[in-house]
Short mmCIF file of C-alpha atoms in Angstrom, two decimals:
data_model
loop_
_atom_site.label_atom_id
_atom_site.label_comp_id
_atom_site.label_asym_id
_atom_site.label_seq_id
_atom_site.Cartn_x
_atom_site.Cartn_y
_atom_site.Cartn_z
CA UNK P 30 98.24 122.33 101.75
CA UNK P 31 97.50 122.91 97.84
CA UNK P 32 96.91 119.03 97.50
CA UNK P 33 99.61 118.59 95.06
CA UNK P 34 102.31 116.32 96.24
CA UNK P 35 106.03 116.25 95.07
CA UNK P 36 108.76 113.88 96.02
CA UNK P 37 111.71 114.03 96.77
CA UNK P 38 111.71 117.53 98.64
CA UNK P 39 115.34 117.47 98.30
CA UNK P 40 117.77 115.76 96.04
CA UNK P 41 121.74 116.09 95.82
CA UNK P 42 123.34 114.52 93.07
CA UNK P 43 126.45 114.65 90.63
CA UNK P 44 127.11 115.87 87.25
CA UNK P 45 126.20 113.63 84.58
CA UNK P 46 123.59 111.51 86.69
CA UNK P 47 119.98 111.07 86.17
CA UNK P 48 117.12 111.96 88.48
CA UNK P 49 113.24 111.28 88.44
CA UNK P 50 110.97 113.81 90.01
CA UNK P 51 107.36 112.74 90.91
CA UNK P 52 104.11 114.70 91.13
CA UNK P 53 100.76 113.57 92.31
CA UNK P 54 98.15 116.26 91.26
CA UNK P 55 95.05 117.22 93.26
CA UNK P 56 92.10 114.87 93.24
CA UNK P 57 90.22 115.35 90.02
CA UNK P 58 92.56 117.58 88.22
CA UNK P 59 93.71 116.35 84.85
CA UNK P 60 96.16 118.82 83.95
CA UNK P 61 99.90 118.88 85.25
CA UNK P 62 102.57 121.49 84.66
CA UNK P 63 106.20 121.41 85.35
CA UNK P 64 108.22 124.65 86.08
CA UNK P 65 111.83 125.38 86.67
CA UNK P 66 112.93 127.92 89.14
CA UNK P 67 116.50 128.63 89.34
CA UNK P 68 118.10 130.95 92.11
CA UNK P 69 116.46 134.14 92.47
CA UNK P 70 114.80 133.53 89.06
CA UNK P 71 111.33 133.42 87.67
CA UNK P 72 109.38 130.34 86.77
CA UNK P 73 110.29 128.78 83.46
CA UNK P 74 107.49 126.67 82.03
CA UNK P 75 108.68 123.29 81.00
CA UNK P 76 105.90 121.17 79.87
CA UNK P 77 102.06 120.47 80.29
CA UNK P 78 100.00 117.26 80.20
CA UNK P 79 96.44 116.72 80.22
CA UNK P 80 94.90 113.49 80.93
CA UNK P 81 97.99 111.48 79.90
CA UNK P 82 98.67 113.36 76.68
CA UNK P 83 101.28 116.00 76.35
CA UNK P 84 99.47 119.32 75.64
CA UNK P 85 102.17 122.00 75.50
CA UNK P 86 105.84 122.37 75.46
CA UNK P 87 107.90 125.45 76.77
CA UNK P 88 111.72 125.66 77.25
CA UNK P 89 112.37 122.21 78.09
CA UNK P 90 115.85 120.68 77.25
CA UNK P 91 116.21 117.60 75.19
CA UNK P 92 118.12 116.07 78.19
CA UNK P 93 114.61 116.42 80.08
CA UNK P 94 111.49 114.40 79.53
CA UNK P 95 108.27 113.94 81.19
CA UNK P 96 105.16 111.67 81.14
CA UNK P 97 101.86 111.58 82.87
CA UNK P 98 100.47 108.22 83.92
CA UNK P 99 97.01 106.63 83.75
CA UNK P 100 96.33 107.31 87.19
CA UNK P 101 97.42 111.11 86.43
CA UNK P 102 100.40 111.19 88.44
CA UNK P 103 103.42 112.57 86.49
CA UNK P 104 107.18 112.29 86.46
CA UNK P 105 109.98 114.46 85.18
CA UNK P 106 113.15 112.77 84.33
CA UNK P 107 116.46 114.77 84.00
CA UNK P 108 119.44 113.23 82.44
CA UNK P 109 123.08 114.07 81.81
CA UNK P 110 122.83 116.64 84.63
CA UNK P 111 124.95 119.65 84.63
CA UNK P 112 125.59 122.17 87.23
CA UNK P 113 123.34 124.57 85.80
CA UNK P 114 120.35 122.17 86.22
CA UNK P 115 120.36 122.87 90.20
CA UNK P 116 117.01 124.46 90.63
CA UNK P 117 113.73 124.31 92.35
CA UNK P 118 111.44 122.12 90.02
CA UNK P 119 107.60 122.75 90.71
CA UNK P 120 104.72 120.61 89.61
CA UNK P 121 101.22 122.20 89.56
CA UNK P 122 97.83 120.95 88.69
CA UNK P 123 94.73 122.52 87.53
CA UNK P 124 91.19 121.36 87.27
CA UNK P 125 89.24 120.86 84.04
CA UNK P 126 88.58 124.51 82.87
CA UNK P 127 85.02 124.88 81.86
CA UNK P 128 84.72 128.41 83.13
CA UNK P 129 86.25 127.47 86.67
CA UNK P 130 89.14 129.84 86.50
CA UNK P 131 92.04 127.85 85.47
CA UNK P 132 94.37 129.11 88.37
CA UNK P 133 97.19 126.52 89.29
CA UNK P 134 97.69 124.57 92.41
CA UNK P 135 101.36 124.27 93.20
CA UNK P 136 103.39 121.59 95.19
CA UNK P 137 106.10 122.43 97.56
CA UNK P 138 108.74 121.84 94.89
CA UNK P 139 111.79 119.50 94.53
CA UNK P 140 115.23 121.07 95.08
CA UNK P 141 117.72 119.45 92.88
CA UNK P 142 121.33 120.17 93.78
CA UNK P 143 123.87 119.13 91.10
CA UNK P 144 127.51 119.12 92.58
CA UNK W 12 102.83 133.96 72.09
CA UNK W 13 101.79 135.52 75.41
CA UNK W 14 104.38 137.13 77.79
CA UNK W 15 103.96 138.89 81.10
CA UNK W 16 106.62 141.63 82.20
CA UNK W 17 106.81 142.65 86.04
CA UNK W 18 109.17 145.65 85.56
CA UNK W 19 110.31 146.06 89.19
CA UNK W 20 112.64 143.60 90.68
CA UNK W 21 111.94 144.78 94.24
CA UNK W 22 109.43 146.98 95.89
CA UNK W 23 109.96 148.52 99.38
CA UNK W 24 106.98 150.04 101.35
CA UNK W 25 106.62 151.18 104.97
CA UNK W 26 103.85 149.17 106.84
CA UNK W 27 100.63 150.74 106.74
CA UNK W 28 101.15 152.37 103.59
CA UNK W 29 99.45 151.28 100.31
CA UNK W 30 101.48 148.87 98.06
CA UNK W 31 101.43 148.34 94.27
CA UNK W 32 103.21 145.40 92.20
CA UNK W 33 103.14 146.32 88.55
CA UNK W 34 102.32 143.76 85.89
CA UNK W 35 101.80 144.13 81.91
CA UNK W 36 100.85 141.47 79.61
CA UNK W 37 100.60 140.50 75.86
CA UNK W 38 98.32 137.77 74.71
CA UNK W 39 96.34 137.13 71.53
CA UNK W 40 92.84 137.00 72.34
CA UNK W 41 91.19 137.55 75.73
CA UNK W 42 93.49 137.30 78.71
CA UNK W 43 93.32 135.25 81.75
CA UNK W 44 95.36 136.86 84.48
CA UNK W 45 96.57 135.69 87.68
CA UNK W 46 98.66 136.76 90.83
CA UNK W 47 100.55 134.35 92.85
CA UNK W 48 102.63 134.57 96.13
CA UNK W 49 105.51 132.70 97.05
CA UNK W 50 107.12 132.64 100.74
CA UNK W 51 110.65 131.33 101.23
CA UNK W 52 111.10 127.68 100.30
CA UNK W 53 107.60 127.07 99.64
CA UNK W 54 105.43 126.50 96.40
CA UNK W 55 103.35 129.16 94.68
CA UNK W 56 100.14 130.12 96.41
CA UNK W 57 97.18 131.61 94.26
CA UNK W 58 95.92 135.30 95.31
CA UNK W 59 93.53 136.29 92.66
CA UNK W 60 92.40 136.26 88.98
CA UNK W 61 90.81 138.16 86.38
CA UNK W 62 88.70 136.08 83.77
CA UNK W 63 85.92 138.59 82.81
CA UNK W 64 83.67 141.20 84.47
CA UNK W 65 84.73 143.78 86.78
CA UNK W 66 88.12 145.31 86.40
CA UNK W 67 88.90 145.38 89.73
CA UNK W 68 89.21 141.87 91.34
CA UNK W 69 89.46 141.09 94.96
CA UNK W 70 91.60 138.13 96.47
CA UNK W 71 93.20 136.67 99.57
CA UNK W 72 94.80 138.48 102.31
CA UNK W 73 93.17 141.95 101.34
CA UNK W 74 94.82 142.15 97.91
CA UNK W 75 93.13 143.39 94.97
CA UNK W 76 94.15 143.88 91.26
CA UNK W 77 92.89 146.39 88.70
CA UNK W 78 92.65 144.97 84.81
CA UNK W 79 93.28 147.71 82.34
CA UNK W 80 92.67 146.61 78.96
CA UNK W 81 93.96 149.71 77.17
CA UNK W 82 97.41 149.69 79.18
CA UNK W 83 97.52 145.89 79.17
CA UNK W 84 98.29 145.86 82.94
CA UNK W 85 97.12 144.03 85.90
CA UNK W 86 98.77 145.55 88.83
CA UNK W 87 98.54 144.34 92.30
CA UNK W 88 97.60 146.41 95.15
CA UNK W 89 96.79 146.67 98.79
CA UNK W 90 95.50 149.82 100.57
CA UNK W 91 97.68 148.92 103.97
CA UNK W 92 100.73 146.85 103.81
CA UNK W 93 101.68 144.35 106.40
CA UNK W 94 105.11 143.10 107.38
CA UNK W 95 103.79 139.56 106.49
CA UNK W 96 103.13 140.55 103.12
CA UNK W 97 106.88 140.44 102.49
CA UNK W 98 107.40 137.67 99.83
CA UNK W 99 108.00 137.11 96.06
CA UNK W 100 105.00 137.89 93.83
CA UNK W 101 104.39 136.64 90.42
CA UNK W 102 102.01 137.82 87.68
CA UNK W 103 100.97 134.94 85.22
CA UNK W 104 98.89 135.15 82.18
CA UNK W 105 97.09 132.24 80.40
CA UNK W 106 96.59 132.05 76.74
CA UNK W 107 93.21 130.59 76.81
CA UNK W 108 90.94 128.06 78.19
CA UNK W 109 91.79 124.98 76.40
CA UNK W 110 93.42 122.01 77.97
CA UNK W 111 96.51 123.05 75.82
CA UNK W 112 96.80 126.54 76.96
CA UNK W 113 100.10 127.76 78.52
CA UNK W 114 100.45 129.64 81.67
CA UNK W 115 103.50 132.01 81.56
CA UNK W 116 104.72 133.78 84.64
CA UNK W 117 106.64 136.99 84.90
CA UNK W 118 110.05 137.24 86.55
CA UNK W 119 108.73 138.03 89.86
CA UNK W 120 108.94 141.12 92.16
CA UNK W 121 110.11 140.86 95.72
CA UNK W 122 108.13 142.84 97.96
CA UNK W 123 109.74 144.10 101.12
CA UNK W 124 107.50 145.76 103.86
CA UNK W 125 109.57 147.50 106.62
CA UNK W 126 107.87 147.95 110.17
#
């Protein structure tokens, strides 16, 4: 158990709909990262937050948005869903750097299926 | 911008034989390199990292990786493969230590260990 919690684990929805994925980082971790993993694909970096502020952006579509709340949990909002958005969405957290390694701790993922 | 390449989609090894999973990287500045493993329907698990120091780093489950600055490589190795090592392996590079540093993953290499 990494200590990172993602909900829901599975989600099935229709094209055009909107969903929200939630992530609770490990206790004490300030950074939250979101990644998308399509079928048999690598991980595409979407966005990163640190202590409530957006710090880095990757290949995130305009239909997607995210935020990190004061209690450090994060939500990834996916709207106007398309078939191609079907994927595993991972959240990961990382402790404050300061020479401590910088590795990520991943949640189990939210599997989104768009029909 | 940093990048990481895993040139092999799949590596097949007989149990008991040594294994190598290849990774090359590109980053401005000092590289922070990581290996992760993903089992089916699970999140990624951290295996090992190179931040500084010895070029040979040891990690979980008997894995080690060799950092080669001149060849910009960070290959994952294990002296004697186990069937249970069969999984998807990802190399990752971090472009610094700040709270805004991105962590970019390779496309993954599927390791298959035959009995």
